[in-house]
CSV table of C-alpha atoms in Angstrom, one decimal:
chain,number,residue,atom,x,y,z
A,394,MET,CA,21.0,-62.6,63.2
A,395,CYS,CA,17.4,-61.4,63.0
A,396,SER,CA,15.4,-63.2,65.7
A,397,LEU,CA,12.3,-63.1,63.6
A,398,CYS,CA,13.4,-64.4,60.3
A,399,GLY,CA,16.8,-66.0,61.1
A,400,ILE,CA,18.6,-64.2,58.3
A,401,LEU,CA,22.3,-63.7,58.9
A,402,GLY,CA,23.8,-60.3,58.3
A,403,VAL,CA,20.6,-58.4,57.8
A,404,ASN,CA,20.3,-54.9,56.4
A,405,GLU,CA,22.4,-52.3,58.1
A,406,HIS,CA,20.3,-50.0,60.2
A,407,TRP,CA,20.5,-46.3,59.3
A,408,ALA,CA,21.6,-45.4,62.8
A,409,ASP,CA,24.5,-47.7,62.4
A,410,ALA,CA,26.1,-45.3,60.0
A,411,VAL,CA,28.5,-43.4,62.2
A,412,ALA,CA,28.3,-39.8,61.2
A,413,ARG,CA,31.9,-39.7,60.2
A,414,PRO,CA,33.3,-40.1,56.7
A,415,GLY,CA,34.5,-43.5,55.7
A,416,VAL,CA,32.7,-45.5,58.4
A,417,TYR,CA,29.4,-46.1,56.7
A,418,THR,CA,30.1,-49.7,56.4
A,419,ARG,CA,30.9,-52.5,58.9
A,420,ASN,CA,34.0,-53.3,56.9
A,421,ALA,CA,35.9,-50.2,58.0
A,422,GLY,CA,36.5,-48.2,61.1
A,423,SER,CA,36.1,-51.0,63.6
A,424,ILE,CA,37.4,-49.1,66.6
A,425,GLU,CA,35.2,-46.1,65.8
A,426,ARG,CA,32.3,-48.5,65.5
A,427,ARG,CA,32.9,-50.1,68.8
A,428,ARG,CA,33.3,-46.7,70.5
A,429,GLU,CA,30.0,-45.7,68.8
A,430,ARG,CA,28.3,-48.8,70.1
A,431,ALA,CA,29.5,-48.1,73.6
A,432,ARG,CA,28.1,-44.5,73.5
A,433,ARG,CA,24.9,-45.7,72.0
A,434,VAL,CA,24.4,-48.1,74.9
A,435,GLN,CA,25.2,-45.3,77.4
A,436,LEU,CA,22.8,-42.9,75.8
A,437,ALA,CA,20.0,-45.5,75.4
A,438,ASN,CA,20.4,-46.3,79.1
A,439,VAL,CA,19.6,-42.7,80.1
A,440,VAL,CA,16.3,-43.0,78.2
A,441,LEU,CA,15.6,-46.6,79.4
A,442,ALA,CA,16.2,-45.9,83.1
A,443,PRO,CA,12.8,-44.4,83.8
A,444,PHE,CA,11.3,-47.6,82.4
A,445,ASN,CA,13.4,-49.7,84.7
A,446,MET,CA,15.3,-51.2,81.8
A,447,ARG,CA,18.8,-51.3,80.6
A,448,LEU,CA,20.7,-52.0,77.4
A,449,ALA,CA,24.0,-53.9,77.0
A,450,ASP,CA,26.3,-54.6,74.1
A,451,TRP,CA,26.3,-58.3,73.2
A,452,GLN,CA,29.5,-59.5,71.5
A,453,GLY,CA,29.8,-56.3,69.5
A,454,THR,CA,27.2,-57.6,67.1
A,455,SER,CA,23.9,-57.3,68.9
A,456,PHE,CA,22.4,-55.8,72.0
A,457,VAL,CA,20.5,-57.2,75.0
A,458,VAL,CA,17.7,-55.2,76.4
A,459,SER,CA,16.5,-56.3,79.8
A,460,THR,CA,14.2,-55.3,82.6
A,461,PHE,CA,15.4,-55.0,86.2
A,462,THR,CA,13.5,-58.2,86.9
A,463,GLY,CA,15.5,-60.1,84.3
A,464,LYS,CA,13.3,-60.3,81.3
A,465,SER,CA,15.6,-60.0,78.4
A,466,GLU,CA,15.6,-59.9,74.6
A,467,ILE,CA,18.4,-59.8,72.1
A,468,ILE,CA,18.0,-57.2,69.4
A,469,GLU,CA,19.9,-56.5,66.3
A,470,ASP,CA,19.9,-52.7,66.2
A,471,LEU,CA,18.2,-49.6,67.3
A,472,GLY,CA,15.3,-50.2,65.0
A,473,HIS,CA,14.3,-53.1,67.2
A,474,LEU,CA,15.1,-51.6,70.5
A,475,TRP,CA,12.0,-49.6,71.2
A,476,ALA,CA,9.5,-52.3,70.1
A,477,ALA,CA,11.3,-54.8,72.4
A,478,ALA,CA,11.4,-52.3,75.2
A,479,GLU,CA,7.7,-51.7,75.0
A,480,ARG,CA,7.0,-55.4,74.8
A,481,LEU,CA,9.2,-56.2,77.9
A,482,SER,CA,8.0,-53.2,80.0
A,483,GLY,CA,4.4,-53.2,78.9
A,484,ARG,CA,4.6,-49.5,78.6
A,485,ALA,CA,4.7,-47.1,75.7
A,486,CYS,CA,8.2,-45.6,75.2
A,487,ASP,CA,7.1,-42.2,73.8
A,488,PRO,CA,9.7,-39.5,73.2
A,489,LEU,CA,6.8,-37.0,73.1
A,490,ASP,CA,5.7,-37.8,76.6
A,491,PRO,CA,6.2,-34.5,78.5
A,492,ASP,CA,7.3,-36.4,81.7
A,493,LEU,CA,10.0,-38.2,79.8
A,494,ILE,CA,11.1,-35.0,78.0
A,495,GLY,CA,11.3,-33.3,81.4
A,496,ARG,CA,13.6,-36.1,82.7
A,497,MET,CA,15.8,-35.8,79.6
A,498,GLU,CA,16.1,-32.1,80.0
A,499,ALA,CA,17.0,-32.5,83.7
A,500,ALA,CA,19.6,-35.2,82.7
A,501,ALA,CA,21.1,-32.9,80.1
A,502,ASP,CA,21.4,-30.0,82.5
A,503,GLY,CA,22.8,-32.2,85.3
B,225,MET,CA,23.9,-54.8,26.4
B,226,ALA,CA,23.6,-51.5,28.2
B,227,GLU,CA,25.2,-51.5,31.7
B,228,VAL,CA,22.9,-52.4,34.6
B,229,PRO,CA,23.2,-49.9,37.5
B,230,ALA,CA,24.3,-51.4,40.8
B,231,PHE,CA,21.1,-50.2,42.3
B,232,THR,CA,18.1,-49.8,40.0
B,233,PRO,CA,15.9,-46.9,41.3
B,234,VAL,CA,12.2,-47.6,41.7
B,235,ASN,CA,10.1,-44.6,41.3
B,236,LEU,CA,6.6,-44.4,42.6
B,237,LEU,CA,3.9,-42.6,40.6
B,238,THR,CA,0.9,-42.0,42.7
B,239,GLY,CA,-2.0,-39.6,43.0
B,240,PHE,CA,-5.7,-39.7,43.7
B,241,LEU,CA,-8.2,-41.5,41.4
B,242,GLY,CA,-8.5,-39.7,38.1
B,243,SER,CA,-5.7,-37.2,38.9
B,244,GLY,CA,-3.8,-37.9,35.7
B,245,LYS,CA,-1.2,-40.6,36.7
B,246,THR,CA,-1.6,-42.6,33.5
B,247,THR,CA,-1.5,-39.5,31.3
B,248,LEU,CA,1.7,-38.4,33.0
B,249,LEU,CA,3.2,-42.0,32.8
B,250,LYS,CA,2.5,-42.1,29.1
B,251,ARG,CA,4.3,-38.8,28.7
B,252,MET,CA,7.2,-39.9,30.8
B,253,LEU,CA,7.6,-43.1,28.8
B,254,ALA,CA,7.7,-41.1,25.6
B,255,ALA,CA,10.7,-39.1,26.8
B,256,PRO,CA,14.0,-40.5,25.4
B,257,ALA,CA,15.6,-40.2,28.9
B,258,LEU,CA,13.1,-42.7,30.3
B,259,ALA,CA,12.9,-45.1,27.4
B,260,ASP,CA,14.7,-47.7,29.4
B,261,ALA,CA,12.3,-47.8,32.3
B,262,ALA,CA,10.3,-50.9,33.2
B,263,VAL,CA,6.8,-50.2,34.4
B,264,LEU,CA,4.5,-51.9,36.9
B,265,ILE,CA,0.9,-50.9,36.9
B,266,ASN,CA,-1.4,-51.6,39.8
B,267,GLU,CA,-5.1,-51.0,39.3
B,268,PHE,CA,-7.9,-51.4,41.8
B,269,GLY,CA,-10.6,-52.1,39.2
B,270,GLU,CA,-11.7,-55.6,38.1
B,271,VAL,CA,-10.4,-55.2,34.6
B,272,GLY,CA,-7.0,-53.7,34.1
B,273,LEU,CA,-7.1,-50.9,31.7
B,274,ASP,CA,-4.3,-48.5,32.4
B,275,HIS,CA,-1.7,-50.6,30.7
B,276,HIS,CA,-3.6,-50.3,27.4
B,277,LEU,CA,-3.8,-46.5,27.8
B,278,VAL,CA,0.0,-46.1,28.0
B,279,GLU,CA,0.3,-47.8,24.6
B,280,ARG,CA,3.6,-49.6,25.3
B,281,ILE,CA,3.2,-53.3,25.7
B,282,ASP,CA,6.4,-55.2,26.0
B,283,GLU,CA,8.0,-57.6,28.4
B,284,THR,CA,9.0,-54.8,30.7
B,285,MET,CA,5.4,-53.7,31.2
B,286,VAL,CA,3.8,-55.6,34.0
B,287,LEU,CA,0.3,-55.4,35.2
B,288,LEU,CA,-0.1,-56.2,38.8
B,289,PRO,CA,-3.1,-58.2,39.8
B,290,SER,CA,-6.2,-56.4,40.8
B,291,GLY,CA,-6.3,-55.2,44.4
B,292,CYS,CA,-4.8,-52.3,46.2
B,293,LEU,CA,-1.0,-52.2,46.2
B,294,CYS,CA,-0.8,-51.1,49.8
B,295,CYS,CA,-2.8,-53.9,51.3
B,296,ALA,CA,-3.6,-56.8,49.1
B,297,VAL,CA,-0.8,-57.2,46.6
B,298,ARG,CA,2.4,-56.2,48.3
B,299,SER,CA,3.9,-59.7,47.9
B,300,GLU,CA,3.0,-59.5,44.2
B,301,LEU,CA,4.9,-56.3,43.9
B,302,ALA,CA,8.0,-57.8,45.4
B,303,GLU,CA,7.5,-60.9,43.2
B,304,ALA,CA,7.0,-58.9,40.0
B,305,VAL,CA,10.1,-56.8,40.6
B,306,ARG,CA,12.2,-59.9,41.5
B,307,ASP,CA,10.9,-61.5,38.3
B,308,LEU,CA,11.9,-58.5,36.2
B,309,HIS,CA,15.3,-58.5,37.8
B,310,SER,CA,15.8,-62.2,37.2
B,311,ARG,CA,14.8,-61.9,33.6
B,312,ARG,CA,17.0,-58.9,33.1
B,313,GLU,CA,20.0,-60.9,34.5
B,314,ARG,CA,19.3,-63.7,32.1
B,315,GLY,CA,18.9,-61.3,29.2
B,316,LEU,CA,15.3,-62.3,28.6
B,317,VAL,CA,14.1,-58.7,28.6
B,318,PRO,CA,15.6,-55.5,27.3
B,319,THR,CA,17.9,-54.0,29.9
B,320,PHE,CA,16.0,-51.5,32.0
B,321,ARG,CA,17.7,-49.0,34.2
B,322,ARG,CA,14.7,-47.8,36.2
B,323,VAL,CA,11.4,-49.1,37.4
B,324,ILE,CA,8.3,-47.0,37.6
B,325,VAL,CA,5.4,-48.2,39.7
B,326,GLU,CA,2.1,-46.7,39.0
B,327,SER,CA,-0.1,-47.2,42.1
B,328,THR,CA,-3.8,-47.2,42.4
B,329,GLY,CA,-5.4,-43.9,43.3
B,330,LEU,CA,-6.3,-45.1,46.7
B,331,ALA,CA,-2.9,-46.5,47.7
B,332,ASP,CA,-1.0,-45.4,50.7
B,333,PRO,CA,2.5,-44.9,49.1
B,334,PHE,CA,4.6,-46.0,52.0
B,335,PRO,CA,4.2,-49.8,51.7
B,336,VAL,CA,5.6,-49.7,48.2
B,337,LEU,CA,8.8,-48.0,49.4
B,338,SER,CA,9.1,-50.3,52.4
B,339,THR,CA,8.7,-53.4,50.2
B,340,ILE,CA,11.7,-52.4,48.1
B,341,LYS,CA,13.7,-51.7,51.2
B,342,ALA,CA,12.6,-54.8,53.2
B,343,ASP,CA,12.7,-57.6,50.6
B,344,PRO,CA,15.8,-59.7,51.2
B,345,VAL,CA,16.6,-59.9,47.4
B,346,LEU,CA,15.3,-56.5,46.2
B,347,ARG,CA,17.2,-54.4,48.7
B,348,HIS,CA,20.5,-55.5,47.2
B,349,HIS,CA,19.5,-54.6,43.7
B,350,PHE,CA,17.0,-51.8,43.9
B,351,VAL,CA,16.7,-48.6,45.8
B,352,PRO,CA,13.6,-46.5,46.4
B,353,GLY,CA,13.6,-43.5,44.0
B,354,THR,CA,11.6,-40.4,44.0
B,355,VAL,CA,7.9,-40.3,44.7
B,356,ILE,CA,5.9,-38.4,42.1
B,357,THR,CA,2.3,-37.4,43.0
B,358,THR,CA,-0.2,-36.0,40.6
B,359,VAL,CA,-2.7,-33.5,42.0
B,360,ASP,CA,-5.7,-32.6,40.0
B,361,ALA,CA,-6.3,-28.8,40.0
B,362,ILE,CA,-10.1,-29.3,39.6
B,363,ASN,CA,-10.9,-32.0,42.2
B,364,ALA,CA,-7.9,-32.0,44.6
B,365,GLY,CA,-9.5,-29.5,47.1
B,366,ALA,CA,-12.4,-31.8,47.9
B,367,GLU,CA,-10.2,-34.9,47.9
B,368,LEU,CA,-7.8,-33.4,50.3
B,369,ASP,CA,-10.8,-32.5,52.6
B,370,ASP,CA,-12.2,-36.0,52.5
B,371,TYR,CA,-9.5,-38.6,52.0
B,372,VAL,CA,-6.6,-39.1,54.2
B,373,GLU,CA,-4.9,-41.2,51.4
B,374,SER,CA,-4.9,-38.1,49.2
B,375,ASN,CA,-3.1,-36.1,52.0
B,376,ARG,CA,-0.6,-38.8,52.5
B,377,GLN,CA,0.2,-39.0,48.8
B,378,VAL,CA,0.9,-35.3,48.8
B,379,ALA,CA,2.9,-35.4,52.0
B,380,VAL,CA,5.4,-38.1,50.9
B,381,ALA,CA,6.0,-36.7,47.4
B,382,ASP,CA,9.4,-35.6,46.2
B,383,HIS,CA,7.7,-34.1,43.2
B,384,LEU,CA,4.1,-32.7,43.1
B,385,VAL,CA,2.7,-32.4,39.6
B,386,VAL,CA,-0.4,-30.3,39.3
B,387,THR,CA,-2.5,-31.6,36.4
B,388,LYS,CA,-5.5,-30.2,34.5
B,389,VAL,CA,-4.5,-26.6,35.1
B,390,ASP,CA,-5.9,-25.7,31.7
B,391,LEU,CA,-9.3,-26.6,33.0
B,392,ALA,CA,-9.0,-24.7,36.3
B,393,GLY,CA,-9.0,-21.0,37.0
B,394,GLU,CA,-5.8,-19.3,38.0
B,395,ASP,CA,-7.2,-18.6,41.4
B,396,ASP,CA,-8.0,-22.3,42.0
B,397,VAL,CA,-4.4,-23.2,41.0
B,398,ALA,CA,-2.9,-20.6,43.2
B,399,ARG,CA,-5.1,-21.7,46.2
B,400,LEU,CA,-4.2,-25.4,45.6
B,401,THR,CA,-0.5,-24.6,45.3
B,402,GLN,CA,-0.6,-22.7,48.6
B,403,ARG,CA,-2.3,-25.7,50.2
B,404,LEU,CA,0.2,-28.2,48.8
B,405,ARG,CA,3.0,-26.0,50.1
B,406,GLY,CA,1.4,-26.2,53.5
B,407,LEU,CA,1.3,-30.0,53.4
B,408,ASN,CA,4.7,-30.6,51.8
B,409,PRO,CA,6.9,-27.5,51.8
B,410,ASP,CA,10.0,-28.9,50.2
B,411,ALA,CA,8.7,-31.1,47.4
B,412,VAL,CA,9.4,-29.8,43.9
B,413,LEU,CA,6.1,-28.4,42.6
B,414,SER,CA,5.5,-28.5,38.8
B,415,ILE,CA,2.6,-27.8,36.5
B,416,ALA,CA,1.8,-30.5,34.0
B,417,ASP,CA,2.0,-28.3,30.9
B,418,GLU,CA,4.1,-28.7,27.8
B,419,ARG,CA,7.1,-27.1,29.6
B,420,LEU,CA,7.3,-29.9,32.2
B,421,ASP,CA,10.6,-31.8,32.0
B,422,VAL,CA,9.5,-35.3,32.8
B,423,ALA,CA,13.1,-36.6,33.1
B,424,GLN,CA,13.6,-34.3,36.0
B,425,LEU,CA,10.8,-36.1,37.9
B,426,VAL,CA,12.8,-39.2,38.4
B,427,ALA,CA,16.3,-37.7,38.3
B,428,ASP,CA,16.7,-36.9,42.0
B,429,ASN,CA,16.7,-40.4,43.4
B,430,SER,CA,17.9,-41.2,46.9
B,431,ALA,CA,21.2,-42.5,45.6
B,432,THR,CA,22.1,-39.1,44.2
B,433,ARG,CA,20.2,-37.1,46.7
B,434,ALA,CA,23.2,-36.1,48.7
B,435,GLY,CA,26.1,-34.0,47.6
B,436,THR,CA,26.3,-31.2,45.2
B,437,ALA,CA,23.0,-31.6,43.5
B,438,MET,CA,21.0,-31.3,46.7
B,439,SER,CA,23.2,-28.6,48.2
B,440,GLN,CA,22.9,-26.4,45.1
B,441,SER,CA,19.2,-26.5,45.1
B,442,GLY,CA,19.2,-25.5,48.8
B,443,PHE,CA,16.7,-28.3,49.2
B,444,PHE,CA,17.4,-28.9,52.8
B,445,CYS,CA,18.8,-25.7,54.1
B,446,GLU,CA,16.5,-22.9,53.6
B,447,GLU,CA,13.3,-22.0,55.2
B,448,PRO,CA,10.7,-23.8,53.2
B,449,PRO,CA,9.7,-21.4,50.4
B,450,GLY,CA,6.3,-19.8,50.8
B,451,LEU,CA,5.5,-21.9,53.9
B,452,PRO,CA,2.2,-20.6,55.2
B,453,GLU,CA,1.4,-20.2,58.9
B,454,ARG,CA,1.3,-23.6,60.5
B,455,SER,CA,-1.7,-25.3,59.2
B,456,ALA,CA,-2.5,-27.8,62.0
B,457,GLY,CA,-6.2,-28.2,62.3
B,458,ARG,CA,-7.0,-26.6,59.0
B,459,HIS,CA,-7.0,-29.8,57.1
B,460,SER,CA,-9.5,-32.5,58.0
B,461,ALA,CA,-6.7,-35.1,58.1
B,462,GLY,CA,-4.7,-33.0,60.6
B,463,ILE,CA,-1.6,-33.1,58.4
B,464,SER,CA,0.8,-30.2,59.0
B,465,SER,CA,4.4,-29.4,58.3
B,466,PHE,CA,6.9,-27.4,60.3
B,467,SER,CA,10.6,-27.0,60.4
B,468,ILE,CA,12.9,-27.0,63.4
B,469,THR,CA,16.1,-25.0,63.4
B,470,VAL,CA,18.8,-26.0,65.9
B,471,ASP,CA,21.6,-23.6,66.6
B,472,LYS,CA,23.8,-26.0,68.5
B,473,PRO,CA,25.5,-29.2,67.2
B,474,ILE,CA,23.4,-32.3,67.2
B,475,ASP,CA,24.7,-35.5,68.9
B,476,TRP,CA,24.5,-38.1,66.1
B,477,THR,CA,24.2,-41.1,68.4
B,478,ALA,CA,21.6,-39.4,70.6
B,479,PHE,CA,19.7,-38.3,67.4
B,480,GLY,CA,19.6,-42.0,66.3
B,481,VAL,CA,18.2,-43.0,69.7
B,482,TRP,CA,15.6,-40.3,69.5
B,483,LEU,CA,14.4,-40.7,65.9
B,484,THR,CA,14.2,-44.5,66.2
B,485,MET,CA,12.1,-44.0,69.4
B,486,LEU,CA,9.9,-41.4,67.7
B,487,LEU,CA,9.3,-43.6,64.6
B,488,ASN,CA,8.6,-46.7,66.7
B,489,ARG,CA,5.8,-45.0,68.6
B,490,HIS,CA,4.6,-42.5,66.0
B,491,GLY,CA,5.9,-43.8,62.6
B,492,GLU,CA,2.6,-43.8,60.8
B,493,ARG,CA,2.1,-40.2,61.9
B,494,VAL,CA,5.5,-38.9,60.9
B,495,LEU,CA,5.0,-38.8,57.2
B,496,ARG,CA,8.2,-37.2,56.3
B,497,VAL,CA,11.5,-36.1,57.9
B,498,LYS,CA,14.0,-34.3,55.8
B,499,GLY,CA,16.9,-32.4,57.1
B,500,ILE,CA,20.5,-31.2,57.1
B,501,LEU,CA,22.2,-31.8,60.4
B,502,GLY,CA,25.3,-30.1,61.9
B,503,ILE,CA,26.9,-33.0,63.8
B,504,ALA,CA,29.0,-32.4,66.9
B,505,GLY,CA,32.7,-32.9,66.1
B,506,GLU,CA,32.1,-32.9,62.3
B,507,ALA,CA,32.8,-30.2,59.8
B,508,ARG,CA,30.6,-31.7,57.1
B,509,PRO,CA,26.8,-31.8,57.4
B,510,VAL,CA,24.7,-35.0,57.2
B,511,ALA,CA,21.5,-35.2,55.3
B,512,ILE,CA,18.7,-37.3,56.5
B,513,HIS,CA,15.5,-38.3,54.7
B,514,SER,CA,12.7,-40.6,55.8
B,515,VAL,CA,9.2,-41.5,54.8
B,516,GLN,CA,7.2,-42.8,57.8
B,517,ARG,CA,9.3,-45.7,59.3
B,518,LEU,CA,11.6,-46.0,56.3
B,519,VAL,CA,14.8,-44.0,56.9
B,520,HIS,CA,17.1,-43.8,54.0
B,521,MET,CA,20.8,-44.1,54.7
B,522,PRO,CA,22.1,-40.8,55.9
B,523,GLN,CA,24.4,-39.0,53.5
B,524,HIS,CA,27.5,-37.0,54.1
B,525,LEU,CA,27.4,-33.8,52.1
B,526,GLU,CA,30.6,-32.5,50.7
B,527,ASN,CA,30.0,-29.0,52.0
B,528,TRP,CA,27.5,-26.9,53.7
B,529,PRO,CA,25.3,-25.4,51.0
B,530,SER,CA,25.5,-21.9,52.5
B,531,GLU,CA,27.1,-19.9,55.3
B,532,ASP,CA,24.3,-21.0,57.6
B,533,ARG,CA,25.8,-23.8,59.8
B,534,ARG,CA,22.6,-24.5,61.8
B,535,SER,CA,20.7,-27.7,61.5
B,536,HIS,CA,17.3,-27.6,59.8
B,537,VAL,CA,14.8,-30.4,59.9
B,538,VAL,CA,11.5,-30.3,58.1
B,539,PHE,CA,8.7,-32.6,59.5
B,540,ILE,CA,5.4,-33.4,57.9
B,541,VAL,CA,3.2,-35.0,60.6
B,542,ASP,CA,-0.3,-36.2,61.0
B,543,GLY,CA,-1.6,-34.8,64.3
B,544,LEU,CA,1.5,-34.5,66.3
B,545,ASP,CA,2.2,-31.3,68.3
B,546,PRO,CA,5.1,-29.4,66.7
B,547,GLU,CA,6.1,-27.8,70.0
B,548,LEU,CA,6.4,-31.2,71.7
B,549,VAL,CA,8.5,-32.6,68.8
B,550,LYS,CA,10.8,-29.6,69.0
B,551,ARG,CA,11.2,-29.8,72.7
B,552,SER,CA,11.8,-33.5,72.6
B,553,LEU,CA,14.5,-33.2,69.9
B,554,HIS,CA,16.3,-30.6,71.9
B,555,ALA,CA,16.1,-32.6,75.1
B,556,PHE,CA,17.3,-35.9,73.5
B,557,ALA,CA,19.8,-34.9,70.9
B,558,VAL,CA,21.2,-31.4,71.2
B,559,GLU,CA,24.5,-30.9,72.9
B,560,THR,CA,24.3,-28.7,75.9
B,561,GLU,CA,27.2,-26.9,77.6
B,562,ALA,CA,27.0,-29.5,80.4
B,563,SER,CA,27.2,-32.5,78.2
B,564,SER,CA,29.7,-31.3,75.6
């Protein structure tokens, strides 16, 4: 459910489309979809770590993004993640920030 | 009654003030292939005039209230399209299979597309179609210098139609064409002469964008034709385009994390992203396509369009550093030996 408008079953976010044939919808490929969600959480956490935040799956339908001090927000999909992360941390989550790019490069090499 | 498509494409016809939008619209509506299009016209002036100029007044021709589509009358747009849809369902208007929205010359095109995508009713029945931008061969140079709206209209276009070429010199047209290519390297560029096939302008909508049609045209996968040296700083608005080629497979999940993050922070400055991606673990490529914060559903292509298996992504940005975008994409989303 969208926390802003309260609409159930809102639009599928584009990033939810797993890049494999046949699993572009939530009606199919449930295992692949869960696996994909788990990976998404894992990857998002690499990016969120420098901001002292973490992401967790919530019931296989939503995500919870939270700060290390416990401020939390439920989000529907990746489209809402970064806006929520910026709100909670009070910082800009900018993928073009050279420091953040440096950290990601180091993470990929490590 | 003619069959109603599952998703009715909504095409946007835009272009700066006086650039020939209404003339082109009139011509499009005269084409047999577009006879079943409903039309929404938005004018900035106090007295609506354009709908008289197109000389086709019926129930599927709707004049939106005065005011600019991108700021004042967005809800009216959604309401007008919903109303058309409702009347079509009830058989009160002739069945239309397409909607063409003619925007004011000053409108930022993005809100029109996002309205279609975001409205809870419309998004189940309509799909954003191609964006057609008219560019006036006489005045466009000065407009591109002075008005950011004009640059944005060019940057988000799928089809650029250069008008008034009969009034301009050949050199002017060549210069303008070069400049348009710099702003938007992969839009289809046409001249509004008698050879222009107007049906083609709307044919390539996002529902059919993937697959063979796109692959055959090489739309995504070649270096942008005639792309001049990077033009950052040359235009007053700071709009530039560049393409990134990635040799290694892209991690789809990480790419999603990266692009959502980029669009959240810089969405209004990332005017366009188009690309064909080689995904790790997948034989078939995925096409992506976005306009500012609006990302269309990614499409699986049947085959790679050529022997080239590398990923190519074209960006049209307003003031972002291409090197930084490239470095960021690699750092976030490209598989390395260590991670694969």
